Coordinates of C-alpha atoms in Angstrom, one line a residue:
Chain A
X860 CA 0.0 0.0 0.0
X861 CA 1.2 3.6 -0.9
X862 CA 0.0 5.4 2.2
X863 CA 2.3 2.9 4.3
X864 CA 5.5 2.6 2.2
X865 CA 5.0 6.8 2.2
X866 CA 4.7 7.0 5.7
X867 CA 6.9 4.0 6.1
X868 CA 9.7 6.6 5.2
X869 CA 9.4 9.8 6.5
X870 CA 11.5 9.1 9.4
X871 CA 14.7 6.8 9.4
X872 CA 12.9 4.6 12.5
X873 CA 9.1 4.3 12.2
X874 CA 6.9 2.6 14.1
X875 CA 3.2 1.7 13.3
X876 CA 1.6 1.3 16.7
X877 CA -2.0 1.9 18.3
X878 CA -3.0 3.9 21.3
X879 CA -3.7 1.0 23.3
X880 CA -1.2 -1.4 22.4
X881 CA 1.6 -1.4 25.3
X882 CA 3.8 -4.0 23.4
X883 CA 4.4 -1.1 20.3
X884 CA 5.0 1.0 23.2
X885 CA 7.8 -1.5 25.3
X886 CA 9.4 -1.1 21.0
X887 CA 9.7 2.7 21.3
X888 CA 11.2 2.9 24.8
X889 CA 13.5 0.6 23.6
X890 CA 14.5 2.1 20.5
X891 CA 14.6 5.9 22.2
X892 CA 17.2 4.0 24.6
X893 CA 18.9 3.4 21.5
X894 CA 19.6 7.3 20.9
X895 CA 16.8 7.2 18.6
X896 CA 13.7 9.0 18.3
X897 CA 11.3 6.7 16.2
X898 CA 8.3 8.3 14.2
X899 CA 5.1 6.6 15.6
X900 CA 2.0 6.3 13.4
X901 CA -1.4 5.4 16.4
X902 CA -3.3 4.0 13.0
X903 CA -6.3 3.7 15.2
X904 CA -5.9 7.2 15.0
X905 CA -6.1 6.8 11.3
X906 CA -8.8 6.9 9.2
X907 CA -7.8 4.3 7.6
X908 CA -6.9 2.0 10.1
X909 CA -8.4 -1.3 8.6
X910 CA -5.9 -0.7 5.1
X911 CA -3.2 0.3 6.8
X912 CA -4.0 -2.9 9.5
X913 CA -4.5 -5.3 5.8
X914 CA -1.4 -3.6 4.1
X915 CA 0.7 -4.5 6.9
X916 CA -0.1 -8.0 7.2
X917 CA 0.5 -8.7 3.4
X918 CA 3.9 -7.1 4.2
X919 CA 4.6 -10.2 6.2
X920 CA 3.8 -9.4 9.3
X921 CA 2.0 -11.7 11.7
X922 CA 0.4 -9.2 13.7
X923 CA -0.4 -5.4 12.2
X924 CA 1.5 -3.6 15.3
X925 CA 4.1 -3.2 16.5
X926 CA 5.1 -2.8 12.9
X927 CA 8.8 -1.4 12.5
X928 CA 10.9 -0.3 9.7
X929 CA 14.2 1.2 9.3
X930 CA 15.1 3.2 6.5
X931 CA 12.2 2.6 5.0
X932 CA 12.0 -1.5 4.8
X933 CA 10.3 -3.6 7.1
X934 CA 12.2 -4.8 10.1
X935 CA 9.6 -6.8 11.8
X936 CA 7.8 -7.3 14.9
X937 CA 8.7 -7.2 18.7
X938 CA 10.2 -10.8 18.3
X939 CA 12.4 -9.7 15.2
X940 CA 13.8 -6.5 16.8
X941 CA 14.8 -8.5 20.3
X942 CA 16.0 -11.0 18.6
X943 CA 18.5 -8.6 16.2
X944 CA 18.7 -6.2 19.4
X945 CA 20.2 -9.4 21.6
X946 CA 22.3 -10.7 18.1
X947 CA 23.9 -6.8 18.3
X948 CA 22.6 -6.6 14.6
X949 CA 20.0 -4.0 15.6
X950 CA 22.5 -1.3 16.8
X951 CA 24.2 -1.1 13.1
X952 CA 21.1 -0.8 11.8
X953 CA 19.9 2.6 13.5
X954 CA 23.5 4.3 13.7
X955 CA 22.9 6.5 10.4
X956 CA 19.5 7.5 12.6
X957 CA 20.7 8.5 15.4
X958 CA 19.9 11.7 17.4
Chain B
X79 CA -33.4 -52.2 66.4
X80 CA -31.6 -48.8 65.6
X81 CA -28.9 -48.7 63.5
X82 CA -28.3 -45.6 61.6
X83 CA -25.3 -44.2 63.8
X84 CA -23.5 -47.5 63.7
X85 CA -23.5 -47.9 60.0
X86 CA -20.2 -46.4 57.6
X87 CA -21.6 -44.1 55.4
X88 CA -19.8 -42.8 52.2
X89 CA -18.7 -39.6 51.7
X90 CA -20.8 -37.9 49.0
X91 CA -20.0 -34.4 48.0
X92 CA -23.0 -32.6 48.2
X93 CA -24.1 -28.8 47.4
X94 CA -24.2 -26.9 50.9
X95 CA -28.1 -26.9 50.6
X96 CA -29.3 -30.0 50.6
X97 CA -28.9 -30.9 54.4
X98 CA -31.3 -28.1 55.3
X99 CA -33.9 -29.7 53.2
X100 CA -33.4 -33.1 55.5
X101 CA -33.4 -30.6 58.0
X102 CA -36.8 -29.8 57.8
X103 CA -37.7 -33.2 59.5
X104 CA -36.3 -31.7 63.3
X105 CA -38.2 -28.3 62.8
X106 CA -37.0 -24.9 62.2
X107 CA -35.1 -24.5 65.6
X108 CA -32.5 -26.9 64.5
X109 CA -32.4 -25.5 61.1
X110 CA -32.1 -21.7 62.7
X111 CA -28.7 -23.7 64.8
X112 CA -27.4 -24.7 61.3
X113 CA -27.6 -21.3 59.8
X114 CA -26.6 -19.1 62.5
X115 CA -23.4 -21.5 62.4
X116 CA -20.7 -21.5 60.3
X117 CA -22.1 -20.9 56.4
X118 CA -18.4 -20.7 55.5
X119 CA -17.8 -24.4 55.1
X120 CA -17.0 -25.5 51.3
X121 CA -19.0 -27.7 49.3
X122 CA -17.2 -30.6 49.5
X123 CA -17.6 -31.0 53.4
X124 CA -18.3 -34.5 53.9
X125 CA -21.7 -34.8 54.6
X126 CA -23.2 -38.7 54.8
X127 CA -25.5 -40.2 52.5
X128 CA -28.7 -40.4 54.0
X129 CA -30.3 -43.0 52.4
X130 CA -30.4 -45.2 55.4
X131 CA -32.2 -42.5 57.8
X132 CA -35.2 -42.4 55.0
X133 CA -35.1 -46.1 55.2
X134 CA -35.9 -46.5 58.6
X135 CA -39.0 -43.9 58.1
X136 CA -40.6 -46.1 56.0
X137 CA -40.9 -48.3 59.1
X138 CA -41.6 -46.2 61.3
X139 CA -44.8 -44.9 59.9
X140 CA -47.5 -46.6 58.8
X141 CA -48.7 -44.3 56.2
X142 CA -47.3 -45.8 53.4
X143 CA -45.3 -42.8 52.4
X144 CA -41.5 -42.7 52.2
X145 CA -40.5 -39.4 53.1
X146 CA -42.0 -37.2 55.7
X147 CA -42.4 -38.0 58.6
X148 CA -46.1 -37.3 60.7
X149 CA -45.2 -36.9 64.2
X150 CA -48.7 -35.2 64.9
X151 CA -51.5 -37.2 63.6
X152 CA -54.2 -34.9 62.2
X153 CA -57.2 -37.2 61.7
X154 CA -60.0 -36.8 63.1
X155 CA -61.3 -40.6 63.7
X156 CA -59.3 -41.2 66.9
X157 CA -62.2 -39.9 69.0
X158 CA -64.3 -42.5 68.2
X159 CA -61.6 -45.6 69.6
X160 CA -59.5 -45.5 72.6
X161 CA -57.7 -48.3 71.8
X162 CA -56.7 -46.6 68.9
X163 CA -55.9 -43.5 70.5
X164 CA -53.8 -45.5 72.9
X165 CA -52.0 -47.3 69.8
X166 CA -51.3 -44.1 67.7
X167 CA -49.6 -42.0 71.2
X168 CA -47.0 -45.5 71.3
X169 CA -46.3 -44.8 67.8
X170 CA -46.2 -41.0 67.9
X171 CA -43.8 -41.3 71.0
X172 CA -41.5 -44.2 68.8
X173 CA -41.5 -42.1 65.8
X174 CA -40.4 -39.2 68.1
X175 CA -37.4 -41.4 69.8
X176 CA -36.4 -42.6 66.8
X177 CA -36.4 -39.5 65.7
X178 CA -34.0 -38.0 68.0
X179 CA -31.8 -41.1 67.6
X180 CA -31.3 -39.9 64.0
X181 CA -30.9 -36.6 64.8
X182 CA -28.5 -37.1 67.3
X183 CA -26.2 -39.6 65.2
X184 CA -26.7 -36.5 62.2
X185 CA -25.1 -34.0 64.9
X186 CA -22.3 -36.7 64.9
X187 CA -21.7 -37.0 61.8
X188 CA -21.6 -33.1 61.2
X189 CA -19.2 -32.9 64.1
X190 CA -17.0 -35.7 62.4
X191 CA -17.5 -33.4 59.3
X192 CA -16.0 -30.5 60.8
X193 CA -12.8 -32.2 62.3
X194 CA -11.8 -33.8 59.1
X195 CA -12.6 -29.8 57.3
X196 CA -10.4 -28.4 60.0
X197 CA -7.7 -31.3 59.4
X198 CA -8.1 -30.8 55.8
X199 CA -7.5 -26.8 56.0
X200 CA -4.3 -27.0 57.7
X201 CA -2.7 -29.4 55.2
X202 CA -4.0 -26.8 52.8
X203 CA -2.2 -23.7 54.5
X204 CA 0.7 -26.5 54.6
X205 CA 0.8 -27.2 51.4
X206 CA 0.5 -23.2 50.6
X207 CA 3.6 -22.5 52.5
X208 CA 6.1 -25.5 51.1
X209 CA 5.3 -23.6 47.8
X210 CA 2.4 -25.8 46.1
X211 CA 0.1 -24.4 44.3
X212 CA -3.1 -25.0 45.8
X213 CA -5.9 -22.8 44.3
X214 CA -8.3 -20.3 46.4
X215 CA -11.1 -21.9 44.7
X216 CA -13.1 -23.2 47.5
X217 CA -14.2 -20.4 48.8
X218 CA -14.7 -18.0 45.7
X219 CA -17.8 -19.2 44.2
X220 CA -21.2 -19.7 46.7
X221 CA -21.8 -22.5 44.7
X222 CA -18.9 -24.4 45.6
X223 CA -17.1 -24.9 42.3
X224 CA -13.4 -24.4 42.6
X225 CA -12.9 -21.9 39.7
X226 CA -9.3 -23.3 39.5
X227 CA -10.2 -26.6 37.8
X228 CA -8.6 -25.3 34.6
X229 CA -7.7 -28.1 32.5
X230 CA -5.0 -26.6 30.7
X231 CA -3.5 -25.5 33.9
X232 CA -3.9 -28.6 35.4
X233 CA -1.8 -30.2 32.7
X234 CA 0.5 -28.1 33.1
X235 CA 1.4 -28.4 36.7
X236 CA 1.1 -31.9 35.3
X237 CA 4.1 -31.6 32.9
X238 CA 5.9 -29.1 35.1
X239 CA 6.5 -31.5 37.7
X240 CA 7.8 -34.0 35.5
X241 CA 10.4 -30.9 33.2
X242 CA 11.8 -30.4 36.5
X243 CA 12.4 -34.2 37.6
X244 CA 14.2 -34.1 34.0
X245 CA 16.0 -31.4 34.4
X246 CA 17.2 -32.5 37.6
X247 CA 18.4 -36.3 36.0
X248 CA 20.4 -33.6 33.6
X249 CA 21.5 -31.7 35.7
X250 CA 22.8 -34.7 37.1
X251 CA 24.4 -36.5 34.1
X252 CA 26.1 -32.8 33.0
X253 CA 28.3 -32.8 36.5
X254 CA 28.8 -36.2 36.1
X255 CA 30.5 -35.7 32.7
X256 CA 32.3 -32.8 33.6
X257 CA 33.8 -34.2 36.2
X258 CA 35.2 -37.2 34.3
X259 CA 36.1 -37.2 30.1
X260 CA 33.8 -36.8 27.7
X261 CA 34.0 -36.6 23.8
X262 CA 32.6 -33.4 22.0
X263 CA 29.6 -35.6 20.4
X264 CA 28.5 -36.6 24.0
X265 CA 29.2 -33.1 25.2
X266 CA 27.4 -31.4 21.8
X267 CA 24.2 -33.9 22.8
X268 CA 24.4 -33.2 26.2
X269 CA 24.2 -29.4 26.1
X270 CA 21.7 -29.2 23.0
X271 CA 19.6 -31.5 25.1
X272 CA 19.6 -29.4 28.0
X273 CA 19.2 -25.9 26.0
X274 CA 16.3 -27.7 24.2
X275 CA 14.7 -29.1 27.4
X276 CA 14.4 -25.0 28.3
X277 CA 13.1 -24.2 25.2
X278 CA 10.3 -26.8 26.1
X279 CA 9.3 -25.5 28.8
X280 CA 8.8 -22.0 26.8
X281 CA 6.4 -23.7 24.8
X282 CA 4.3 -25.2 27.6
X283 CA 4.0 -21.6 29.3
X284 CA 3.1 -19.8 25.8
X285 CA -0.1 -22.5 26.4
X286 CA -0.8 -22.2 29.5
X287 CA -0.7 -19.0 29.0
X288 CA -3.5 -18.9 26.4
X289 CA -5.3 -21.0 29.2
X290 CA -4.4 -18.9 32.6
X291 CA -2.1 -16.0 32.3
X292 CA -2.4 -14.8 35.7
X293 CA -1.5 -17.9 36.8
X294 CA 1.7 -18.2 34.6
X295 CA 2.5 -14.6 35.5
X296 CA 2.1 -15.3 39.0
X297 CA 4.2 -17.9 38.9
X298 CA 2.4 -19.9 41.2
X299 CA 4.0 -23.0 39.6
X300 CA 7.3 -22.1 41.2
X301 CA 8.4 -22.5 44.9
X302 CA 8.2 -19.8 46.9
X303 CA 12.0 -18.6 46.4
X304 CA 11.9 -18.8 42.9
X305 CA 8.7 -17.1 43.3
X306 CA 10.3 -13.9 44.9
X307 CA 12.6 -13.0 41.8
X308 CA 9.6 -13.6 39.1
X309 CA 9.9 -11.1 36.1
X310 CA 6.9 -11.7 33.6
X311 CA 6.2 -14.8 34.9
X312 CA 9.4 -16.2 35.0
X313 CA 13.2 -15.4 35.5
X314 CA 14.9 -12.5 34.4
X315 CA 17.4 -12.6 31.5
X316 CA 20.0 -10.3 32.9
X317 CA 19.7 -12.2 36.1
X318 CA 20.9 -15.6 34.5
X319 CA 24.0 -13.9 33.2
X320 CA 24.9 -12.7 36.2
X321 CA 24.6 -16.2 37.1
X322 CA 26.6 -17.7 34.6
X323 CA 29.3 -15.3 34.2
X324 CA 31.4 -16.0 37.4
X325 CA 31.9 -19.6 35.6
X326 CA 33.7 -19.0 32.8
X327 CA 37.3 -18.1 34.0
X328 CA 39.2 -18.1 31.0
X329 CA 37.4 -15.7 27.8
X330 CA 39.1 -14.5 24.8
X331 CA 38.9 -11.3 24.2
X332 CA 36.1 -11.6 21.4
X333 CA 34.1 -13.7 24.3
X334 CA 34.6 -11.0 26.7
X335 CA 33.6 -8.0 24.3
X336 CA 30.5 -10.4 23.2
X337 CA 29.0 -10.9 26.7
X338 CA 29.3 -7.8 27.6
X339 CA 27.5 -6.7 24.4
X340 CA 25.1 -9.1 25.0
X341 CA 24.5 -8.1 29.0
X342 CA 23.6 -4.6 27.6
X343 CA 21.0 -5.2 25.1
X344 CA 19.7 -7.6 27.4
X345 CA 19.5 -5.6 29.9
X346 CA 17.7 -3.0 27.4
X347 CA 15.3 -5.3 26.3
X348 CA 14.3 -6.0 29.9
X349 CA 13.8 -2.4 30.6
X350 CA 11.9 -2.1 27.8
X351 CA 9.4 -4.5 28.6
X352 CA 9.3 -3.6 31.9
X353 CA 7.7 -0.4 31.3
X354 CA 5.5 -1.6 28.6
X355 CA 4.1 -3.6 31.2
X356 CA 3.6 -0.7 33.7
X357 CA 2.0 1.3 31.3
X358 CA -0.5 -1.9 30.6
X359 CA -1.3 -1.8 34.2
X360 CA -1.8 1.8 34.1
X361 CA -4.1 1.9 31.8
X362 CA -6.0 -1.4 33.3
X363 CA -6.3 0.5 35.9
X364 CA -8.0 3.7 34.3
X365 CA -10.1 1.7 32.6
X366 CA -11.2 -0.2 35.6
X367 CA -11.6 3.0 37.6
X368 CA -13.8 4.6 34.7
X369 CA -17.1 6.4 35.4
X370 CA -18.5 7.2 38.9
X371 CA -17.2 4.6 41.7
X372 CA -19.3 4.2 43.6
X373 CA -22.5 3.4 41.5
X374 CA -22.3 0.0 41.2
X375 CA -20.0 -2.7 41.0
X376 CA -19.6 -3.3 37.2
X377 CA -16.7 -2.2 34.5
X378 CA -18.4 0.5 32.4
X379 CA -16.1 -0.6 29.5
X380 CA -15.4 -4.4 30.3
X381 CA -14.7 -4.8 26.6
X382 CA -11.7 -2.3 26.9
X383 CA -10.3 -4.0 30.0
X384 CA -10.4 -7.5 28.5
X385 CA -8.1 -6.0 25.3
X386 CA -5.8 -5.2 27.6
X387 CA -6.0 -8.1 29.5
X388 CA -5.1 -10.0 26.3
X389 CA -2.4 -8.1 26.0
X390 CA -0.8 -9.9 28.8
X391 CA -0.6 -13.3 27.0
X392 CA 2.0 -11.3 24.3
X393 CA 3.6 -10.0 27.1
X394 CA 4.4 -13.2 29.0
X395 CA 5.6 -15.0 25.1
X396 CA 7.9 -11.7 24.5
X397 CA 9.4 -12.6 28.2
X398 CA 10.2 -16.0 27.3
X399 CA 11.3 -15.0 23.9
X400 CA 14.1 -13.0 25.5
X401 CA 15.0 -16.1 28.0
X402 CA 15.0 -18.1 24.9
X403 CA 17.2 -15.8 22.7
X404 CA 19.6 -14.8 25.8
X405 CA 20.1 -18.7 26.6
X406 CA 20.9 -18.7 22.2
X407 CA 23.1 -16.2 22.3
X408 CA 25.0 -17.4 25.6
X409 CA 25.8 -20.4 23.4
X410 CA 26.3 -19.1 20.2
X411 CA 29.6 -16.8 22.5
X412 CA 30.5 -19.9 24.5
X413 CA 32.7 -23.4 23.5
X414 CA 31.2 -26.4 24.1
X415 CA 32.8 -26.9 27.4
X416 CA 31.7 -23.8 28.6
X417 CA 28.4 -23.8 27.5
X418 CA 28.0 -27.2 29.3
X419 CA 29.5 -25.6 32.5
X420 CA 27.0 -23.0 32.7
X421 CA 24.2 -25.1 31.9
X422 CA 24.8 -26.9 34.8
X423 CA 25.8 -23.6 36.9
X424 CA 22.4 -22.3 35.8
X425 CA 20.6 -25.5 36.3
X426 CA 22.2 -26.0 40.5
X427 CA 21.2 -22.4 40.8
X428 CA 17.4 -22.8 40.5
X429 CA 17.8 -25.7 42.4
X430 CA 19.1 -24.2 45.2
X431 CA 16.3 -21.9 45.2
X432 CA 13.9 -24.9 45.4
X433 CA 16.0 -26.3 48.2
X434 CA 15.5 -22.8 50.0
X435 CA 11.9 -22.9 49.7
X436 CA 12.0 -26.3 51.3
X437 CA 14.3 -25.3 54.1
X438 CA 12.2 -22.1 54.7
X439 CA 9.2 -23.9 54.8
X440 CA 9.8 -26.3 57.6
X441 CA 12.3 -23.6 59.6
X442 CA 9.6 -23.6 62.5
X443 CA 9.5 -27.7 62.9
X444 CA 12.0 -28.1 65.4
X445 CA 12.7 -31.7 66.3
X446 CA 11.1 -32.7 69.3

């Protein structure tokens, strides 16, 4: 979907997320830790949550949010950005984005 | 001729209501005794069977009903015949001892009742302390019904018990072969084996939790001292570095530069989810607080709390995630040798705890 590779890069670290979902939250704190100040996008917020919710699944994703990409391509979910954090692939990965 | 207090009776578990209705037979004063008691005995006090006392009513009276008794006979012919008069006072005043036979071996029977309930409360509050998990059931629903029957948790414990018999036998076998010499295949085994066996256990918690995930996050599973460091439902990440470390004497460089990467991010991680999880219960909590206390007892959005009650089950697999991927990265740094080393460092630690929750248990039994 256009609307989510668009707003997919308008920050180096973005993160789709919704209000209410404390997981996408645990994400951020952990990337702001990081020395990074992601981009986050509540889509519940959105007008167009159920798109954004469908595009993101067909992206690969097994759940909608936490949804995070870096540099504009899809990292993954909470699992996948633990797992890179803990592999010290994840730190690489944000040093051009750093504050 | 009597026999009812001499004869066993089975136990039977019966709803708390259904003496009162046998009740009825001794009139309300006995009844009025019974309530103004203790109401706060569980459902499954024993209570007998009392099969045998209607038996012996059908004996008794001769008017061909099982059942009720008629200790005041109501008809009106007994004017007529003195002799019957005479015969139906002999059976009134049988009926009446016999009744108080019965009622005096039921009293017996109760008090028997509340001995073995008494008896069967402290080796509850026993059980509680050495660690078990014995669920609060009994006394949550007026029914009776011990919420806690959860089969999926029961299985479980079930499984549980027997993961940590195994991991004790490998725990067992790991010293054993690092005491002695072993070849790398046997070590290799040995160590994937053990990493796999926690990787098991992962997978039975992700269930449970879909079954009970206050009861995994409570960690009610565990013994008490294993209980005290708990860290979304199980052990922190950081916390089994810190136990593993002190093993490994001799790193390379690249080892030592690794862990400490990896005790960082970890340690991030953690943080991380920590305060997701505080803002969850933050917000359970304004959404539980919502609208006028005060008004009544009900959730004005009970939709919105059990979202983020749900949200718990993701919390408790991203916890074990991070155990799993901290125990893959610990080996992934580590040789062979020293992988097996802390396995079975990390392994005697938890066990220790277990033996603490023991020794803390039974502190106050003093040998006589």
């Amino acid at each position: 979907m256009d609307k989510v590779m668009r707003l997919a890069s308008e920050k180096g670290v973005v993160i789709f997320s919704k209000s209410s979902c404390c997981l996408s939250y645990a994400v951020q704190v952990l990337f702001q830790d990081l020395g990074v100040n992601p981009k986050i996008h509540e889509i519940d917020k959105d007008p167009e949550c159920r798109e954004i919710e469908k595009a993101l699944m067909r992206l690969g994703c097994s759940k909608p949010v936490p949804a995070v990409f870096i540099g504009g391509k899809l990292v993954g979910s909470t699992n996948e950005v633990m797992s890179m954090h803990l592999s010290s692939s994840l730190v690489p990965l944000v040093k051009p984005y750093l504050c | 001729m009597n026999s009812t207090s001499t004869h066993f009776v089975p136990p039977r578990r019966v709803g708390i209501y259904e003496p009162l209705h046998q009740m009825g037979m001794w009139g309300d004063s006995f009844k009025s005794n019974i309530t103004n008691g203790n109401m706060n005995t569980p459902s499954h006090i024993i209570i007998p069977n009392n099969q045998k006392l209607d038996n012996n009513l059908s004996e008794d009276t001769s008017h061909g009903t099982a059942g009720t008794p008629h200790m005041f006979d109501q008809e009106a012919s007994t004017s007529r015949n003195p002799d019957k008069i005479q015969r139906r006072l002999a059976q009134n005043r049988e009926a009446a001892r016999k009744s108080r036979l019965r009622k005096k071996a039921y009293v017996q029977q109760l008090e028997t009742s509340r001995l073995k309930l008494i008896q069967l409360e402290q080796e509850l509050d026993r059980a509680r302390q050495q660690g078990f998990y014995v669920g609060n059931g009994i006394d949550t629903n007026p029914l009776g019904f011990s919420e806690t029957m959860n089969p999926g948790i029961a299985a479980f414990e079930m499984e549980y018990g027997h993961w940590v018999e195994e991991q004790n036998r490998q725990i067992c076998e790991l010293r054993t072969v690092l005491h002695g010499h072993v070849n790398d295949i046997e070590l290799r085994m040995l160590v994937e084996n053990a990493m796999k066996h926690y990787f098991e256990l992962f997978k039975m918690k992700s269930t449970a939790a879909k079954a009970d995930v206050f009861f995994v996050m409570s960690g009610m599973w565990k013994t008490s001292a294993e209980r005290f460091f708990i860290w979304i439902g199980g052990f922190r990440p950081s916390d089994l570095l810190k136990v593993l470390l002190p093993h490994f004497d001799v790193l390379t460089d690249q080892q030592i530069l690794d862990v400490c990467s990896l005790r960082q991010s970890c340690q991030q991680a953690e943080d991380a989810l920590t305060q997701g999880m505080e803002k969850l219960q933050h917000t359970l909590a304004d959404c539980v607080a919502a609208g006028q206390l005060g008004e009544g007892s009900y959730i004005p959005q009970v939709n919105s709390a059990m979202e983020r009650l749900e949200a718990l089950v993701s919390f408790v697999n991203q916890a074990d995630h991070l155990r799993h991927e901290t125990l893959q990265q610990m080996y992934r740094i580590l040789t062979m040798r020293q992988a097996a080393r802390g396995l079975l460092a990390l392994g005697e630690y938890f066990q220790r705890l277990r033996a603490l929750s023991s020794s803390w248990a039974t502190r106050h039994r003093e040998p006589t």
